[in-house]
Structure formats: C-alpha cells, structure tokens
PDB file of C-alpha atoms in Angstrom:
ATOM      1  CA  GLN A1003     -98.006-141.566 -40.148  1.00 83.00           C
ATOM      2  CA  LYS A1004    -100.885-143.500 -38.076  1.00 90.00           C
ATOM      3  CA  GLU A1005    -101.273-142.892 -34.610  1.00 94.00           C
ATOM      4  CA  VAL A1006    -101.278-146.759 -34.194  1.00 97.00           C
ATOM      5  CA  GLU A1007     -99.410-149.168 -35.998  1.00 96.00           C
ATOM      6  CA  GLN A1008    -100.118-152.553 -36.022  1.00 95.00           C
ATOM      7  CA  ASP A1009     -98.635-155.496 -38.191  1.00 86.00           C
ATOM      8  CA  PRO A1010    -101.891-156.560 -40.630  1.00 82.00           C
ATOM      9  CA  GLY A1011    -100.373-160.314 -41.231  1.00 88.00           C
ATOM     10  CA  PRO A1012    -102.550-162.399 -41.891  1.00 94.00           C
ATOM     11  CA  LEU A1013    -100.383-164.709 -39.193  1.00 96.00           C
ATOM     12  CA  SER A1014    -100.959-168.306 -39.355  1.00 97.00           C
ATOM     13  CA  VAL A1015     -99.179-170.710 -36.569  1.00 97.00           C
ATOM     14  CA  PRO A1016     -99.962-174.325 -35.582  1.00 98.00           C
ATOM     15  CA  GLU A1017    -102.321-175.066 -32.811  1.00 98.00           C
ATOM     16  CA  GLY A1018    -100.250-175.095 -29.228  1.00 98.00           C
ATOM     17  CA  ALA A1019     -98.320-172.333 -30.490  1.00 98.00           C
ATOM     18  CA  ILE A1020     -97.343-169.001 -28.620  1.00 98.00           C
ATOM     19  CA  VAL A1021     -98.687-165.958 -30.910  1.00 97.00           C
ATOM     20  CA  SER A1022     -97.244-162.405 -30.230  1.00 97.00           C
ATOM     21  CA  LEU A1023     -99.189-159.701 -31.330  1.00 97.00           C
ATOM     22  CA  ASN A1024     -97.808-156.031 -31.762  1.00 97.00           C
ATOM     23  CA  CYS A1025     -99.072-152.558 -31.505  1.00 97.00           C
ATOM     24  CA  THR A1026     -96.963-148.879 -31.613  1.00 97.00           C
ATOM     25  CA  TYR A1027     -98.460-145.802 -31.147  1.00 97.00           C
ATOM     26  CA  SER A1028     -96.682-142.152 -31.339  1.00 96.00           C
ATOM     27  CA  ASN A1029     -98.868-140.366 -28.897  1.00 96.00           C
ATOM     28  CA  SER A1030     -97.682-140.375 -25.151  1.00 95.00           C
ATOM     29  CA  ALA A1031    -100.947-139.083 -23.675  1.00 95.00           C
ATOM     30  CA  PHE A1032    -101.952-142.306 -24.378  1.00 96.00           C
ATOM     31  CA  GLN A1033    -102.820-144.488 -20.624  1.00 95.00           C
ATOM     32  CA  TYR A1034    -105.440-147.083 -21.788  1.00 95.00           C
ATOM     33  CA  PHE A1035    -104.718-149.846 -23.848  1.00 97.00           C
ATOM     34  CA  MET A1036    -106.747-152.258 -24.759  1.00 97.00           C
ATOM     35  CA  TRP A1037    -107.081-155.451 -26.524  1.00 98.00           C
ATOM     36  CA  TYR A1038    -110.231-156.789 -29.002  1.00 98.00           C
ATOM     37  CA  ARG A1039    -111.070-160.066 -30.132  1.00 98.00           C
ATOM     38  CA  GLN A1040    -113.109-159.747 -33.598  1.00 96.00           C
ATOM     39  CA  TYR A1041    -114.340-162.673 -35.639  1.00 96.00           C
ATOM     40  CA  SER A1042    -115.708-162.238 -39.018  1.00 93.00           C
ATOM     41  CA  ARG A1043    -118.535-160.806 -39.476  1.00 92.00           C
ATOM     42  CA  LYS A1044    -118.901-159.442 -35.372  1.00 94.00           C
ATOM     43  CA  GLY A1045    -118.421-156.985 -33.559  1.00 96.00           C
ATOM     44  CA  PRO A1046    -115.273-156.680 -31.493  1.00 97.00           C
ATOM     45  CA  GLU A1047    -114.959-158.871 -28.022  1.00 97.00           C
ATOM     46  CA  LEU A1048    -112.775-157.079 -25.149  1.00 97.00           C
ATOM     47  CA  LEU A1049    -110.000-159.214 -23.772  1.00 96.00           C
ATOM     48  CA  MET A1050    -107.943-157.257 -22.159  1.00 94.00           C
ATOM     49  CA  TYR A1051    -107.501-153.957 -20.645  1.00 93.00           C
ATOM     50  CA  THR A1052    -104.874-152.474 -18.959  1.00 93.00           C
ATOM     51  CA  TYR A1053    -104.064-149.120 -17.347  1.00 91.00           C
ATOM     52  CA  SER A1054    -100.111-147.724 -17.951  1.00 88.00           C
ATOM     53  CA  SER A1055     -97.372-149.537 -17.958  1.00 87.00           C
ATOM     54  CA  GLY A1056     -96.716-153.513 -16.825  1.00 88.00           C
ATOM     55  CA  ASN A1057     -98.480-156.701 -17.562  1.00 93.00           C
ATOM     56  CA  LYS A1058    -101.690-158.329 -17.083  1.00 95.00           C
ATOM     57  CA  GLU A1059    -102.261-161.387 -17.865  1.00 96.00           C
ATOM     58  CA  ASP A1060    -106.209-163.479 -17.867  1.00 95.00           C
ATOM     59  CA  GLY A1061    -105.770-167.153 -18.981  1.00 96.00           C
ATOM     60  CA  ARG A1062    -104.341-167.940 -21.774  1.00 97.00           C
ATOM     61  CA  PHE A1063    -103.692-164.459 -22.976  1.00 97.00           C
ATOM     62  CA  THR A1064    -101.198-161.826 -21.249  1.00 97.00           C
ATOM     63  CA  ALA A1065    -101.019-158.504 -22.222  1.00 97.00           C
ATOM     64  CA  GLN A1066     -97.835-156.373 -22.039  1.00 97.00           C
ATOM     65  CA  VAL A1067     -97.360-152.415 -22.670  1.00 96.00           C
ATOM     66  CA  ASP A1068     -94.051-150.656 -22.636  1.00 95.00           C
ATOM     67  CA  LYS A1069     -95.036-146.747 -22.182  1.00 94.00           C
ATOM     68  CA  SER A1070     -91.068-145.949 -22.682  1.00 94.00           C
ATOM     69  CA  SER A1071     -90.754-147.614 -26.041  1.00 95.00           C
ATOM     70  CA  LYS A1072     -94.521-147.019 -26.691  1.00 96.00           C
ATOM     71  CA  TYR A1073     -95.105-150.235 -27.675  1.00 95.00           C
ATOM     72  CA  ILE A1074     -98.054-153.237 -26.462  1.00 97.00           C
ATOM     73  CA  SER A1075     -98.125-156.820 -26.976  1.00 97.00           C
ATOM     74  CA  LEU A1076    -100.476-160.029 -26.698  1.00 98.00           C
ATOM     75  CA  PHE A1077     -99.440-162.854 -26.342  1.00 98.00           C
ATOM     76  CA  ILE A1078    -101.642-165.877 -26.332  1.00 98.00           C
ATOM     77  CA  ARG A1079    -100.496-169.355 -25.262  1.00 98.00           C
ATOM     78  CA  ASP A1080    -101.768-172.982 -25.827  1.00 98.00           C
ATOM     79  CA  SER A1081    -103.197-171.209 -28.956  1.00 98.00           C
ATOM     80  CA  GLN A1082    -106.610-173.105 -30.252  1.00 98.00           C
ATOM     81  CA  PRO A1083    -108.328-173.185 -33.884  1.00 97.00           C
ATOM     82  CA  SER A1084    -111.054-170.828 -32.148  1.00 97.00           C
ATOM     83  CA  ASP A1085    -108.521-168.559 -31.046  1.00 98.00           C
ATOM     84  CA  SER A1086    -108.484-167.631 -35.212  1.00 98.00           C
ATOM     85  CA  ALA A1087    -109.931-164.267 -36.005  1.00 97.00           C
ATOM     86  CA  THR A1088    -108.526-160.152 -36.263  1.00 96.00           C
ATOM     87  CA  TYR A1089    -107.309-158.677 -33.127  1.00 97.00           C
ATOM     88  CA  LEU A1090    -107.201-155.247 -32.935  1.00 97.00           C
ATOM     89  CA  CYS A1091    -105.403-152.953 -30.232  1.00 97.00           C
ATOM     90  CA  ALA A1092    -106.897-149.756 -29.098  1.00 97.00           C
ATOM     91  CA  MET A1093    -106.194-147.192 -26.622  1.00 97.00           C
ATOM     92  CA  LYS A1094    -107.441-144.212 -25.251  1.00 96.00           C
ATOM     93  CA  LYS A1095    -105.955-140.900 -23.366  1.00 94.00           C
ATOM     94  CA  THR A1096    -107.295-140.177 -19.875  1.00 88.00           C
ATOM     95  CA  ASN A1097    -110.745-138.564 -19.635  1.00 84.00           C
ATOM     96  CA  ALA A1098    -111.378-139.000 -23.042  1.00 88.00           C
ATOM     97  CA  GLY A1099    -114.010-140.668 -25.794  1.00 90.00           C
ATOM     98  CA  LYS A1100    -112.135-141.527 -28.347  1.00 95.00           C
ATOM     99  CA  SER A1101    -110.096-144.322 -28.805  1.00 97.00           C
ATOM    100  CA  THR A1102    -107.965-144.587 -31.607  1.00 97.00           C
ATOM    101  CA  PHE A1103    -107.553-148.063 -33.126  1.00 96.00           C
ATOM    102  CA  GLY A1104    -104.728-150.358 -34.954  1.00 96.00           C
ATOM    103  CA  ASP A1105    -106.011-151.979 -38.222  1.00 94.00           C
ATOM    104  CA  GLY A1106    -106.022-155.176 -37.013  1.00 95.00           C
ATOM    105  CA  THR A1107    -104.283-158.497 -37.801  1.00 96.00           C
ATOM    106  CA  THR A1108    -105.848-161.644 -38.771  1.00 95.00           C
ATOM    107  CA  LEU A1109    -104.363-164.948 -37.133  1.00 97.00           C
ATOM    108  CA  THR A1110    -105.276-168.374 -38.097  1.00 97.00           C
ATOM    109  CA  VAL A1111    -104.444-171.436 -35.811  1.00 98.00           C
ATOM    110  CA  LYS A1112    -104.156-174.535 -37.919  1.00 97.00           C
ATOM    111  CA  PRO A1113    -105.011-177.903 -36.362  1.00 96.00           C
TER     112      PRO A1113
ATOM    113  CA  GLY B 501    -129.434-160.949 -20.133  1.00 54.00           C
ATOM    114  CA  ALA B 502    -129.300-159.249 -24.066  1.00 80.00           C
ATOM    115  CA  GLY B 503    -126.283-157.684 -25.381  1.00 95.00           C
ATOM    116  CA  VAL B 504    -126.140-154.596 -27.129  1.00 97.00           C
ATOM    117  CA  SER B 505    -128.540-154.314 -30.039  1.00 97.00           C
ATOM    118  CA  GLN B 506    -128.042-152.730 -33.205  1.00 98.00           C
ATOM    119  CA  SER B 507    -130.820-152.613 -36.315  1.00 97.00           C
ATOM    120  CA  PRO B 508    -131.001-152.885 -39.101  1.00 98.00           C
ATOM    121  CA  SER B 509    -128.334-155.880 -39.343  1.00 97.00           C
ATOM    122  CA  ASN B 510    -127.882-154.676 -42.716  1.00 98.00           C
ATOM    123  CA  LYS B 511    -128.924-151.462 -45.057  1.00 98.00           C
ATOM    124  CA  VAL B 512    -128.896-150.707 -49.121  1.00 98.00           C
ATOM    125  CA  THR B 513    -129.614-147.559 -49.643  1.00 98.00           C
ATOM    126  CA  GLU B 514    -129.347-145.249 -52.626  1.00 98.00           C
ATOM    127  CA  LYS B 515    -127.201-142.441 -53.217  1.00 98.00           C
ATOM    128  CA  GLY B 516    -128.569-139.075 -52.058  1.00 98.00           C
ATOM    129  CA  LYS B 517    -131.299-140.851 -49.488  1.00 98.00           C
ATOM    130  CA  ASP B 518    -131.095-140.299 -45.813  1.00 98.00           C
ATOM    131  CA  VAL B 519    -131.079-143.660 -43.384  1.00 98.00           C
ATOM    132  CA  GLU B 520    -131.613-143.922 -39.932  1.00 98.00           C
ATOM    133  CA  LEU B 521    -129.211-146.216 -37.437  1.00 98.00           C
ATOM    134  CA  ARG B 522    -130.185-147.857 -34.279  1.00 98.00           C
ATOM    135  CA  CYS B 523    -128.741-148.475 -31.043  1.00 98.00           C
ATOM    136  CA  ASP B 524    -129.993-149.814 -27.603  1.00 97.00           C
ATOM    137  CA  PRO B 525    -127.578-150.232 -25.428  1.00 96.00           C
ATOM    138  CA  ILE B 526    -127.118-152.628 -22.759  1.00 95.00           C
ATOM    139  CA  SER B 527    -129.651-151.371 -19.934  1.00 93.00           C
ATOM    140  CA  GLY B 528    -127.212-149.588 -17.038  1.00 92.00           C
ATOM    141  CA  HIS B 529    -124.490-148.630 -19.455  1.00 94.00           C
ATOM    142  CA  THR B 530    -123.721-144.744 -19.024  1.00 93.00           C
ATOM    143  CA  ALA B 531    -121.045-144.686 -22.076  1.00 95.00           C
ATOM    144  CA  LEU B 532    -122.035-145.345 -25.169  1.00 97.00           C
ATOM    145  CA  TYR B 533    -119.929-145.140 -28.604  1.00 98.00           C
ATOM    146  CA  TRP B 534    -120.520-144.911 -32.093  1.00 98.00           C
ATOM    147  CA  TYR B 535    -117.561-146.088 -34.411  1.00 98.00           C
ATOM    148  CA  ARG B 536    -117.482-146.586 -38.137  1.00 98.00           C
ATOM    149  CA  GLN B 537    -115.432-149.617 -39.654  1.00 96.00           C
ATOM    150  CA  ARG B 538    -114.833-149.840 -43.358  1.00 93.00           C
ATOM    151  CA  LEU B 539    -113.357-153.062 -44.881  1.00 88.00           C
ATOM    152  CA  GLY B 540    -109.877-154.986 -43.331  1.00 82.00           C
ATOM    153  CA  GLN B 541    -109.382-151.536 -41.409  1.00 84.00           C
ATOM    154  CA  GLY B 542    -109.637-150.274 -37.981  1.00 87.00           C
ATOM    155  CA  LEU B 543    -112.751-148.631 -36.500  1.00 95.00           C
ATOM    156  CA  GLU B 544    -112.800-144.982 -36.489  1.00 97.00           C
ATOM    157  CA  PHE B 545    -114.378-143.207 -33.778  1.00 97.00           C
ATOM    158  CA  LEU B 546    -117.556-140.824 -34.189  1.00 98.00           C
ATOM    159  CA  ILE B 547    -119.337-139.892 -31.465  1.00 97.00           C
ATOM    160  CA  TYR B 548    -119.608-140.366 -27.663  1.00 96.00           C
ATOM    161  CA  PHE B 549    -122.200-140.115 -25.250  1.00 95.00           C
ATOM    162  CA  GLN B 550    -122.124-140.383 -21.207  1.00 93.00           C
ATOM    163  CA  GLY B 551    -124.633-139.786 -19.128  1.00 87.00           C
ATOM    164  CA  ASN B 552    -125.935-136.314 -19.031  1.00 86.00           C
ATOM    165  CA  SER B 553    -122.555-134.702 -20.463  1.00 90.00           C
ATOM    166  CA  ALA B 554    -122.460-133.118 -23.583  1.00 92.00           C
ATOM    167  CA  PRO B 555    -122.054-135.449 -26.246  1.00 94.00           C
ATOM    168  CA  ASP B 556    -118.073-135.680 -27.961  1.00 95.00           C
ATOM    169  CA  LYS B 557    -118.942-135.141 -31.567  1.00 96.00           C
ATOM    170  CA  SER B 558    -115.514-134.524 -32.975  1.00 95.00           C
ATOM    171  CA  GLY B 559    -115.350-137.552 -34.784  1.00 96.00           C
ATOM    172  CA  LEU B 560    -117.996-136.823 -36.843  1.00 97.00           C
ATOM    173  CA  PRO B 561    -117.083-136.502 -40.616  1.00 96.00           C
ATOM    174  CA  SER B 562    -119.195-134.100 -41.947  1.00 96.00           C
ATOM    175  CA  ASP B 563    -122.579-132.427 -40.855  1.00 97.00           C
ATOM    176  CA  ARG B 564    -124.665-134.813 -42.619  1.00 98.00           C
ATOM    177  CA  PHE B 565    -123.799-137.455 -39.552  1.00 98.00           C
ATOM    178  CA  SER B 566    -125.551-136.680 -36.452  1.00 98.00           C
ATOM    179  CA  ALA B 567    -126.461-138.426 -33.304  1.00 97.00           C
ATOM    180  CA  GLU B 568    -128.866-138.859 -30.496  1.00 96.00           C
ATOM    181  CA  ARG B 569    -129.233-140.078 -27.086  1.00 95.00           C
ATOM    182  CA  THR B 570    -132.513-140.217 -25.290  1.00 85.00           C
ATOM    183  CA  GLY B 571    -131.578-140.500 -21.629  1.00 82.00           C
ATOM    184  CA  GLU B 572    -129.077-143.617 -20.721  1.00 83.00           C
ATOM    185  CA  SER B 573    -131.221-146.008 -23.044  1.00 89.00           C
ATOM    186  CA  VAL B 574    -131.440-145.988 -27.038  1.00 96.00           C
ATOM    187  CA  SER B 575    -129.404-144.120 -29.843  1.00 97.00           C
ATOM    188  CA  THR B 576    -129.495-143.114 -33.122  1.00 98.00           C
ATOM    189  CA  LEU B 577    -127.098-142.020 -36.222  1.00 98.00           C
ATOM    190  CA  THR B 578    -128.478-140.341 -38.921  1.00 98.00           C
ATOM    191  CA  ILE B 579    -126.574-140.429 -42.104  1.00 98.00           C
ATOM    192  CA  GLN B 580    -128.505-137.240 -44.669  1.00 98.00           C
ATOM    193  CA  ARG B 581    -127.803-137.428 -48.734  1.00 98.00           C
ATOM    194  CA  THR B 582    -125.579-140.514 -47.631  1.00 98.00           C
ATOM    195  CA  GLN B 583    -122.648-141.071 -50.421  1.00 97.00           C
ATOM    196  CA  GLN B 584    -120.932-144.108 -51.230  1.00 96.00           C
ATOM    197  CA  GLU B 585    -117.968-143.213 -49.192  1.00 95.00           C
ATOM    198  CA  ASP B 586    -120.961-144.108 -46.385  1.00 97.00           C
ATOM    199  CA  SER B 587    -120.108-148.084 -47.344  1.00 97.00           C
ATOM    200  CA  ALA B 588    -118.817-149.666 -43.856  1.00 98.00           C
ATOM    201  CA  VAL B 589    -120.044-151.211 -40.931  1.00 98.00           C
ATOM    202  CA  TYR B 590    -121.259-149.040 -38.098  1.00 98.00           C
ATOM    203  CA  LEU B 591    -120.711-150.499 -34.583  1.00 98.00           C
ATOM    204  CA  CYS B 592    -121.999-148.808 -31.348  1.00 98.00           C
ATOM    205  CA  ALA B 593    -120.862-149.870 -28.160  1.00 98.00           C
ATOM    206  CA  SER B 594    -121.736-149.237 -24.555  1.00 96.00           C
ATOM    207  CA  SER B 595    -120.191-149.254 -21.382  1.00 95.00           C
ATOM    208  CA  PRO B 596    -121.025-149.332 -17.579  1.00 93.00           C
ATOM    209  CA  PRO B 597    -119.446-146.789 -15.178  1.00 90.00           C
ATOM    210  CA  ALA B 598    -116.733-149.374 -13.742  1.00 89.00           C
ATOM    211  CA  GLN B 599    -115.503-149.992 -17.600  1.00 88.00           C
ATOM    212  CA  MET B 600    -116.067-145.823 -18.024  1.00 84.00           C
ATOM    213  CA  ASN B 601    -112.835-146.226 -19.941  1.00 88.00           C
ATOM    214  CA  THR B 602    -113.168-148.695 -22.288  1.00 93.00           C
ATOM    215  CA  GLU B 603    -115.862-149.403 -24.874  1.00 95.00           C
ATOM    216  CA  ALA B 604    -116.335-152.381 -23.221  1.00 94.00           C
ATOM    217  CA  PHE B 605    -119.452-154.052 -25.058  1.00 97.00           C
ATOM    218  CA  PHE B 606    -119.888-153.974 -28.827  1.00 98.00           C
ATOM    219  CA  GLY B 607    -122.848-154.782 -31.281  1.00 98.00           C
ATOM    220  CA  GLN B 608    -122.597-156.449 -33.750  1.00 97.00           C
ATOM    221  CA  GLY B 609    -123.184-153.749 -36.232  1.00 97.00           C
ATOM    222  CA  THR B 610    -125.528-151.993 -39.231  1.00 98.00           C
ATOM    223  CA  ARG B 611    -123.771-153.229 -42.402  1.00 98.00           C
ATOM    224  CA  LEU B 612    -124.258-150.201 -44.547  1.00 98.00           C
ATOM    225  CA  THR B 613    -123.987-150.256 -48.399  1.00 98.00           C
ATOM    226  CA  VAL B 614    -124.715-147.265 -50.647  1.00 98.00           C
ATOM    227  CA  VAL B 615    -125.421-147.468 -54.102  1.00 97.00           C
TER     228      VAL B 615
END
C-alpha cells in the first residue's frame, strides 16, 4: 500500500462549483503538507503549504490538514476553467529532503 | 527573473547510452531536488542537495544514476547505460532558505525517451 493515496478522478465540475480534493496518508511522521497544480506538459506549481494540522486560506483556495485522521484536503471555491489541471498532494517529515507525492487528481472545470 | 531552467527539454536516446540532464536553479536557492515522474503518476524522489551538506541520495534507483551540484548553482543528473524503464519526465526544483521545507519552484522538466 502506498504511503499517500489520492483519488485519481477524473473530476469534472461546472464553472463556479466548489471543488474538494483529498489525500490520505499512513505515516504519522509527516509534518509538512503541500498542494501542487500541474498543467499538461508543465512542471508542478506550489499552491499551498501547511505545517502540521489546521487550515490555511489563500484567495479561492483553502487547505485543511487533519493529522488525527491522516487526511488532507484542498478546497477550490468559485472554480474557473483555468483551474483545469492535475492536482498533486505531497508531504514531508521534519528536516527531510524527500517529499512523498500522491499520484494526482485530474480536474476539469467546464464553462 | 528566470525560473528553474532545465535542459534539454526533450531527449531521445538509444538503450545503453549515457545521458546527462541539467538543472539551473533560481539564484540564491540553497535547496535543489531531482524527481522523476512516469506517465500518469506522481513524483518519485531521486536526490536532494542543501547548501554544502552531504546530498540525500536515498531515492536514486540504481548505481546507474548519479547527480552532482556545483556549490549552490547548476546540477547535473547522469544516467548511465539507459534502460527503457528510465523513460520519464525528470523534474528539478529549487527552494530559498525561507522555504527549505518545500519544493518551492519546479522547472519544466526533461522528457526522456529511451528507445
């Protein structure tokens, strides 16, 4: 079983919808939690970065971490067609170089 | 104001040949990472450089893979005697000291195809 599991999708929503993207993990030592957006044939782009549990908001994006359940989420409000991409979760232990990534969820926002 | 630059963007090589991939990080970024991404999958950690510390090579899949970094600048990833399973996108990322716990900025990647 993988250390990080992510719903593969694909996920298709109408413009303006609220999108929920989720990852579960098994390693309780993970302390840093990241979400990346990756457009086709491009490198990942860091969207959100959270340390330990809690919520973090940046514009239309909210990241939630629940360490007790080993569950993280990314919410996108008022989704736009430009949000259509693959979203990757990633996590890391303290003082570690390596991040462990999920396999990504492909999102399509239809106009 | 350039971002992380990787070259070449695409590389087709014959099985058994050696290849060298280059990464130019953002100036001032002390951390540099190499990852591999197979089609439809997440990123697989290869190696991590942080300043003058010994690199974390724990993700290199075999002794055919090696990487070097000159100070806090350019890095090269070398794959010897390439195999078809080495076909993937190789991604480099760099991070400034204030974001040392994330892979803050990725390059566009080098798409390697071994035929």
